[in-house]
XYZ file of C-alpha atoms in Angstrom:
527
model
C 49.236 -35.646 24.182
C 47.901 -35.691 27.729
C 44.443 -36.928 28.667
C 43.538 -33.428 29.918
C 44.467 -31.871 26.554
C 42.512 -34.477 24.596
C 39.465 -33.817 26.778
C 39.614 -30.076 26.057
C 39.402 -30.723 22.300
C 36.159 -32.659 22.446
C 33.297 -31.012 20.477
C 30.479 -29.251 22.273
C 27.424 -31.267 23.201
C 24.629 -31.285 20.572
C 22.217 -29.727 23.092
C 24.418 -26.628 23.451
C 24.588 -26.226 19.674
C 20.823 -26.483 19.383
C 20.282 -23.758 21.994
C 22.804 -21.493 20.222
C 21.111 -21.974 16.830
C 17.643 -21.265 18.290
C 18.825 -18.020 19.936
C 20.513 -16.935 16.710
C 17.397 -17.600 14.616
C 15.161 -15.692 17.078
C 17.522 -12.704 17.124
C 17.695 -12.532 13.342
C 13.913 -12.859 13.136
C 13.317 -10.113 15.691
C 15.541 -7.568 13.956
C 14.118 -8.508 10.560
C 10.642 -7.693 11.857
C 11.859 -4.415 13.353
C 13.668 -3.262 10.214
C 11.333 -4.524 7.495
C 7.840 -4.496 8.987
C 5.556 -1.819 7.513
C 5.229 1.382 9.553
C 1.751 2.713 10.324
C 1.321 6.451 10.794
C -1.382 8.740 12.126
C -1.509 12.435 12.955
C -3.138 15.797 12.503
C -2.532 19.552 12.500
C -4.703 22.177 14.172
C -4.326 25.933 13.562
C -6.034 29.156 14.668
C -5.241 32.219 12.542
C -5.126 35.794 13.795
C -7.098 36.858 10.692
C -10.163 35.020 12.010
C -12.582 37.858 12.967
C -13.743 35.819 15.978
C -10.426 36.593 17.677
C -9.986 40.165 16.523
C -10.016 41.644 20.068
C -7.904 39.185 21.984
C -4.920 40.370 24.009
C -4.280 37.127 25.882
C -4.002 33.403 25.054
C -4.695 30.816 27.753
C -3.607 27.214 27.218
C -5.139 24.502 29.398
C -3.247 21.292 28.721
C -5.110 18.328 30.222
C -3.612 15.439 28.276
C -2.849 12.384 30.389
C -0.274 10.462 28.340
C 0.625 12.631 25.341
C 4.065 14.165 25.853
C 4.342 17.624 24.335
C 6.835 20.313 23.349
C 5.369 23.820 23.689
C 7.067 26.672 21.822
C 6.523 30.376 22.482
C 9.095 32.049 20.237
C 9.693 33.305 16.722
C 9.235 29.848 15.179
C 5.536 30.646 14.699
C 4.295 32.895 11.892
C 2.982 36.269 13.085
C -0.367 35.561 11.407
C -0.911 32.449 13.528
C -2.302 32.511 17.072
C -1.995 28.802 17.792
C -0.910 25.752 15.866
C -0.076 22.197 16.788
C 0.933 18.981 15.099
C 0.901 15.461 16.447
C 2.276 12.334 14.842
C 2.030 8.661 15.814
C 4.147 5.973 14.097
C 4.142 2.288 14.955
C 4.964 -1.120 13.492
C 2.051 -3.529 13.073
C 3.014 -6.985 14.278
C -0.505 -8.238 14.320
C -1.248 -6.934 17.798
C -2.714 -3.718 19.164
C -0.201 -1.069 20.380
C -2.921 1.347 21.433
C -3.937 4.697 20.001
C -3.838 8.378 20.949
C -6.193 11.080 19.754
C -5.835 14.823 20.467
C -8.814 17.157 20.783
C -8.930 20.960 20.894
C -11.608 23.202 22.406
C -11.203 26.940 21.656
C -13.427 29.520 23.318
C -13.451 33.211 24.203
C -13.640 34.833 27.594
C -16.783 36.811 28.426
C -15.133 40.073 27.414
C -13.760 38.564 24.154
C -10.168 39.485 25.071
C -8.833 36.046 25.982
C -8.579 33.039 23.677
C -8.889 29.932 25.861
C -7.637 26.716 24.258
C -8.176 23.421 26.056
C -6.201 20.415 24.823
C -7.240 16.898 25.852
C -6.160 13.447 24.774
C -8.032 10.163 24.504
C -5.916 7.082 24.861
C -6.845 3.462 24.275
C -4.237 1.097 25.596
C -3.397 -1.901 23.502
C -1.818 -5.268 24.095
C 1.420 -6.542 22.605
C 3.394 -9.703 23.012
C 6.528 -7.660 22.368
C 8.140 -4.580 23.848
C 7.088 -1.984 21.281
C 8.928 0.984 22.827
C 11.470 1.076 19.970
C 8.800 0.978 17.274
C 5.963 2.989 18.818
C 6.758 6.715 18.540
C 4.573 9.688 19.413
C 5.502 13.361 18.935
C 3.379 16.417 19.722
C 4.340 20.072 19.155
C 2.357 23.171 20.126
C 3.246 26.684 18.947
C 1.718 29.792 20.556
C 2.178 33.354 19.331
C 4.487 35.038 21.898
C 3.219 38.536 21.120
C 0.207 38.040 23.402
C -0.045 37.766 27.169
C 0.076 34.055 27.993
C -1.566 31.927 30.679
C -0.106 28.428 30.832
C -1.957 25.720 32.789
C -1.476 21.955 32.838
C -3.057 19.057 34.695
C -1.573 15.772 33.483
C -0.955 12.234 34.645
C 2.008 10.741 32.780
C 2.587 13.276 30.005
C 6.042 14.921 30.015
C 6.065 18.613 29.098
C 8.871 20.731 27.632
C 8.285 24.488 27.291
C 10.534 26.794 25.236
C 9.838 30.533 25.677
C 11.752 33.562 24.339
C 10.723 37.202 24.850
C 7.346 36.290 26.329
C 5.136 37.818 28.998
C 3.138 35.300 31.034
C 0.302 36.181 33.337
C 0.809 33.005 35.382
C 2.044 29.417 35.054
C 0.282 26.644 36.996
C 1.138 23.005 36.296
C 0.268 19.810 38.114
C 1.751 16.494 36.951
C 1.449 13.179 38.703
C 4.057 10.953 37.077
C 5.844 12.959 34.409
C 8.714 15.370 33.979
C 8.729 19.092 33.276
C 11.363 21.180 31.487
C 11.039 24.971 31.321
C 13.586 26.741 29.119
C 12.984 30.509 29.381
C 14.958 33.441 28.007
C 13.968 37.111 28.449
C 10.661 36.161 30.049
C 8.457 37.977 32.576
C 5.662 36.518 34.697
C 3.093 38.859 36.226
C 2.023 36.479 38.982
C 3.185 33.090 40.306
C 4.835 30.020 38.874
C 3.287 27.065 40.724
C 4.552 23.586 39.811
C 3.261 20.547 41.697
C 3.516 16.814 41.133
C 4.520 13.429 42.404
C 7.263 11.438 40.684
C 8.417 13.428 37.660
C 11.522 15.616 37.823
C 11.475 19.387 37.254
C 14.269 21.063 35.306
C 14.332 24.861 34.925
C 16.762 26.711 32.665
C 16.145 30.462 33.168
C 17.978 33.358 31.517
C 16.803 36.910 32.251
C 13.550 35.890 33.929
C 11.492 38.290 36.054
C 8.759 36.766 38.244
C 6.635 39.380 39.987
C 5.007 36.696 42.117
C 6.486 33.583 43.717
C 8.274 30.513 42.353
C 6.983 27.372 44.078
C 7.932 23.795 43.116
C 6.740 20.696 44.951
C 7.618 17.092 44.100
C 7.105 14.048 46.295
C 9.579 11.553 44.856
C 11.626 13.344 42.213
C 14.338 15.930 41.867
C 14.275 19.667 41.242
C 17.047 21.263 39.206
C 17.329 25.004 38.524
C 19.991 26.652 36.368
C 19.611 30.432 36.068
C 21.183 33.713 35.012
C 19.577 37.015 36.076
C 16.573 35.706 37.989
C 14.302 38.175 39.817
C 11.515 36.648 41.899
C 9.372 37.174 44.973
C 9.593 34.118 47.231
C 11.253 30.818 46.292
C 9.982 27.551 47.774
C 11.262 24.136 46.702
C 9.972 20.926 48.309
C 10.802 17.290 47.540
C 10.481 14.306 49.872
C 13.006 11.978 48.250
C 14.395 13.895 45.279
C 17.477 16.102 45.335
C 17.356 19.882 44.935
C 20.102 21.412 42.795
C 20.283 25.174 42.209
C 23.082 26.846 40.280
C 23.306 30.312 38.805
C 24.444 33.926 38.769
C 22.549 37.035 39.872
C 19.494 36.183 41.947
C 17.282 38.744 43.684
C 14.548 37.258 45.880
C 12.579 38.055 49.004
C 13.079 34.582 50.502
C 14.610 31.195 49.687
C 13.264 28.003 51.302
C 13.822 24.307 50.616
C 12.407 21.268 52.424
C 13.270 17.575 51.959
C 12.973 14.258 53.735
C 15.665 11.946 52.396
C 17.674 13.669 49.669
C 20.420 16.226 49.293
C 20.439 19.946 48.559
C 23.210 21.549 46.521
C 23.435 25.310 45.962
C 26.080 26.990 43.815
C 25.054 30.645 43.608
C 26.994 33.775 42.676
C 25.726 37.330 43.280
C 22.690 36.776 45.490
C 20.382 39.249 47.255
C 17.746 37.917 49.660
C 15.901 40.341 51.896
C 13.882 37.953 54.063
C 14.402 34.358 55.255
C 16.813 31.725 53.905
C 16.046 28.198 55.168
C 17.195 24.739 54.087
C 15.332 21.984 55.965
C 16.038 18.275 55.571
C 16.280 14.892 57.220
C 18.822 12.412 55.827
C 20.266 14.178 52.778
C 23.329 16.410 52.962
C 23.344 20.164 52.336
C 26.182 21.580 50.226
C 26.073 25.377 49.894
C 28.376 27.671 47.928
C 27.548 31.389 48.002
C 29.683 34.042 46.306
C 28.991 37.788 46.525
C 25.796 37.221 48.482
C 23.875 39.773 50.531
C 21.386 37.971 52.767
C 19.973 40.462 55.224
C 17.913 37.964 57.196
C 18.763 34.803 59.099
C 20.184 31.709 57.408
C 19.051 28.410 58.913
C 20.245 25.014 57.650
C 18.890 21.941 59.435
C 19.763 18.286 58.815
C 18.794 15.471 61.173
C 21.236 12.772 60.142
C 23.412 14.210 57.381
C 26.213 16.702 56.942
C 26.209 20.432 56.230
C 28.972 21.964 54.142
C 29.171 25.693 53.396
C 31.606 27.708 51.291
C 30.885 31.436 51.698
C 32.849 34.090 49.783
C 32.747 37.902 49.586
C 29.329 38.034 51.233
C 27.259 39.579 54.000
C 24.892 37.553 56.199
C 22.531 37.938 59.112
C 22.437 35.230 61.782
C 23.745 31.900 60.464
C 22.422 28.794 62.257
C 23.536 25.258 61.320
C 21.923 22.324 63.123
C 22.483 18.587 62.627
C 22.209 15.510 64.826
C 24.708 13.018 63.390
C 26.236 14.793 60.392
C 29.378 16.907 60.369
C 29.378 20.676 59.876
C 32.010 22.243 57.630
C 32.226 26.037 57.258
C 34.703 27.750 54.956
C 34.263 31.538 54.809
C 36.390 34.296 53.311
C 35.980 38.079 53.014
C 32.530 37.965 54.584
C 30.495 39.612 57.362
C 28.272 37.696 59.791
C 25.824 39.017 62.335
C 26.350 35.763 64.244
C 27.301 32.097 63.800
C 25.641 29.280 65.749
C 26.232 25.548 65.197
C 24.862 22.615 67.165
C 25.429 18.858 66.820
C 25.158 15.715 68.843
C 27.489 13.039 67.467
C 29.586 14.641 64.713
C 32.370 17.133 64.217
C 32.588 20.810 63.337
C 35.357 22.107 61.108
C 35.629 25.827 60.450
C 38.029 27.979 58.427
C 37.489 31.753 58.585
C 39.743 34.178 56.719
C 39.233 37.952 56.672
C 35.804 37.640 58.254
C 33.838 39.920 60.610
C 31.576 38.410 63.289
C 29.552 41.093 64.999
C 27.182 39.829 67.678
C 27.409 36.094 68.373
C 29.638 33.026 68.018
C 28.569 29.700 69.540
C 29.637 26.158 68.661
C 27.784 23.538 70.694
C 28.204 19.778 70.448
C 28.416 16.484 72.239
C 30.754 13.761 70.949
C 32.189 15.271 67.769
C 35.376 17.318 67.801
C 35.575 21.043 67.033
C 38.409 22.301 64.825
C 38.649 26.078 64.216
C 41.116 27.875 62.000
C 40.468 31.629 62.228
C 42.769 34.246 60.697
C 42.721 37.979 59.875
C 39.276 38.188 61.413
C 37.427 40.876 63.394
C 35.376 39.740 66.403
C 32.742 41.886 68.120
C 31.333 39.384 70.626
C 32.124 36.605 73.074
C 33.084 33.267 71.547
C 31.699 30.064 73.106
C 32.923 26.612 72.074
C 31.486 23.652 74.009
C 31.969 19.893 73.631
C 30.964 17.173 76.089
C 33.153 14.209 75.151
C 35.271 15.457 72.249
C 38.384 17.521 71.647
C 38.638 21.187 70.723
C 41.417 22.614 68.556
C 41.795 26.354 67.983
C 44.253 27.853 65.503
C 44.059 31.671 65.628
C 46.152 34.147 63.672
C 46.108 37.964 63.756
C 42.651 38.547 65.188
C 41.180 41.949 66.042
C 38.401 42.664 68.533
C 35.828 45.459 68.549
C 35.517 45.385 72.350
C 36.668 43.445 75.397
C 35.485 39.846 75.009
C 35.625 36.418 76.595
C 36.528 33.260 74.702
C 35.006 30.344 76.605
C 36.174 26.832 75.686
C 34.964 23.748 77.537
C 35.043 19.960 77.129
C 34.542 17.166 79.663
C 36.613 14.148 78.673
C 38.994 15.283 75.948
C 41.833 17.708 75.288
C 41.944 21.395 74.354
C 44.665 22.618 71.992
C 45.178 26.344 71.295
C 47.686 27.767 68.832
C 47.507 31.590 68.720
C 49.751 33.709 66.494
C 49.282 37.429 67.296
C 52.461 38.897 65.871
C 51.464 41.430 63.200
C 48.362 43.207 64.549
C 47.190 44.435 67.926
C 44.144 42.854 69.505
C 42.289 46.163 69.642
C 40.784 45.257 73.037
C 41.410 43.028 76.033
C 40.659 39.324 75.577
C 40.097 36.709 78.289
C 40.401 33.047 77.279
C 38.789 30.546 79.657
C 39.811 26.926 79.023
C 38.215 24.100 80.993
C 38.519 20.325 80.680
C 37.592 17.703 83.250
C 39.909 14.845 82.346
C 41.716 16.069 79.243
C 44.943 18.001 78.855
C 45.222 21.671 77.880
C 47.995 22.856 75.547
C 48.527 26.504 74.595
C 51.101 27.935 72.176
C 51.040 31.754 72.121
C 53.091 34.012 69.870
C 52.674 37.493 71.367
C 54.784 40.359 70.042
C 55.918 42.386 73.087
C 55.442 45.726 71.337
C 51.761 44.911 70.776
C 50.593 42.426 73.410
C 50.927 41.814 77.125
C 49.714 38.619 78.738
C 48.548 37.122 82.022
C 48.572 33.298 82.173
C 47.412 30.968 84.931
C 46.354 27.358 85.356
C 44.810 25.035 87.919
C 44.949 21.225 87.868
C 43.837 19.004 90.773
C 46.028 16.016 89.912
C 48.190 17.266 87.034
C 51.042 19.702 86.602
C 51.055 23.195 85.147
C 53.995 23.864 82.821
C 55.114 27.238 81.504
C 57.918 28.011 79.057
C 58.985 31.239 77.333
C 61.559 31.369 74.551
C 62.857 34.787 75.685
C 62.550 34.460 79.448
C 60.970 37.908 79.569
C 58.223 37.123 82.051
C 57.337 37.363 85.701
C 56.460 34.306 87.780
C 53.868 35.381 90.308
C 53.421 31.821 91.597
C 54.138 28.340 90.343
C 50.889 28.460 88.311
C 50.663 32.164 87.434
C 52.808 34.120 84.944
C 52.827 37.586 83.390
C 54.785 39.234 80.622
C 57.433 41.816 81.587
C 55.418 44.521 79.847
C 52.256 43.670 81.808
C 52.226 47.014 83.624
C 52.030 48.968 80.329
C 48.336 50.002 80.037
C 48.767 51.103 76.415
C 49.150 47.508 75.287
C 46.252 45.111 74.707
C 45.984 42.355 77.299
C 45.347 38.688 76.619
C 44.513 36.564 79.658
C 44.519 32.764 79.742
C 42.769 30.953 82.604
C 42.952 27.155 82.345
C 41.375 24.552 84.609
C 41.500 20.747 84.493
C 41.040 18.072 87.144
C 43.056 15.070 85.991
C 45.546 16.184 83.308
C 48.405 18.565 82.667
C 48.340 22.164 81.464
C 51.149 23.198 79.162
C 51.871 26.825 78.123
C 54.491 27.823 75.549
C 54.930 31.552 74.907
C 57.031 33.054 72.113
C 58.092 36.649 71.485
C 59.129 36.034 67.868
C 59.051 33.405 65.174
C 61.481 30.532 65.662
C 63.803 29.733 62.762
């Protein structure tokens, strides 16, 4: 047997065994104390009955929840007996290890409004913090449930510090909901609920999670968090104005069938994600942010006003389907812009960037009054097909390339397509074989030091063309698969059918200083 093998069979050092035995004994002792220590319990129940003659004339119940640490579940549904106006139960269970884990006491203050029609219930807590040598989170449990009769008009108010709140409401009419929480979460789970006025939710570091089904808010829905997220999942939501604000928490909205006057979000350093189907917004739609991305999916949306999405240093991605929009404006400094739209109508599209790219795919889209893509050092890549254009198109880049892939476009009037870049190439691939242009189109292509390449498929029975190019130090090349063209000069060419005024005219004018211009024209598809 080798010396190395003999060495590997030596027993562990006594010190290692001692450490192992100590850890084992402490672990067994800890779990023995957890499982077999006596459990202390405390709690109470508080109830107000509708048979109490003091409350014979009430039509409204107002809950003011001011507890600072006591987490609560609030129920407004058929779990409460019809003869009960208000009832609550709290329970505290803890293991006594000879140290003080603290205590919680709940107090209730009922009173009537001056006209005796509103029962006002104020709930407070008193908390004495204790001291423990151990982490008592697994053996120190507090539960608190409040039940309110849903057959009355409800006012729900909360002002808490670190007390999480969950609210379950079915078939309830609220007058208003106002909640302020500093360091705790809020869950609202509503079904078949109406609110006469506003929902106002403010706070610092606790998340907000809304689950709404068939909710009608006559006022506004406003949520503000400084450091935590906002999540909304809805079906059939009708509301005045929507405002969501969070400095460093994400905003996530997903649902079907929203009708609202306006929709606004604002963030500093977190993302916004919208996944919304069947949307109607009559006024403004704005997503403002700094360093978090914006990811927007809209299906069957009618947004009559302007859409503005702004990000300083993050990307914007939009997927827009079967919808109608006003003016769409996307602005970002260093994030990319990605637009995918299908079967939709736009009043206008405007994008602007400094150091990132724009990618756009438009299929069966109508753009009525404006199309501008402006940028500095990020490329522009457009794929536009089966689309109706009613305005000039302007695509500008300073130091980046531009690629255009057009297929079967139609124009409401004579337009100019202006494409310009300083130090990079321009590439145009235009397939106009199956539909007429509907108007005359002039394409102006300009690059200082980059090349210009154009591939044009123009069906002679539909389209006539006029093509020219100017390059100070490069060549201009022209090639036609059929040879059916006229060469007016070495840099100027026209189709044989150019003199037919019944055909739509497409004109290409290309200019570059230091590179070549290359035109390829086809009458038919090449096998």
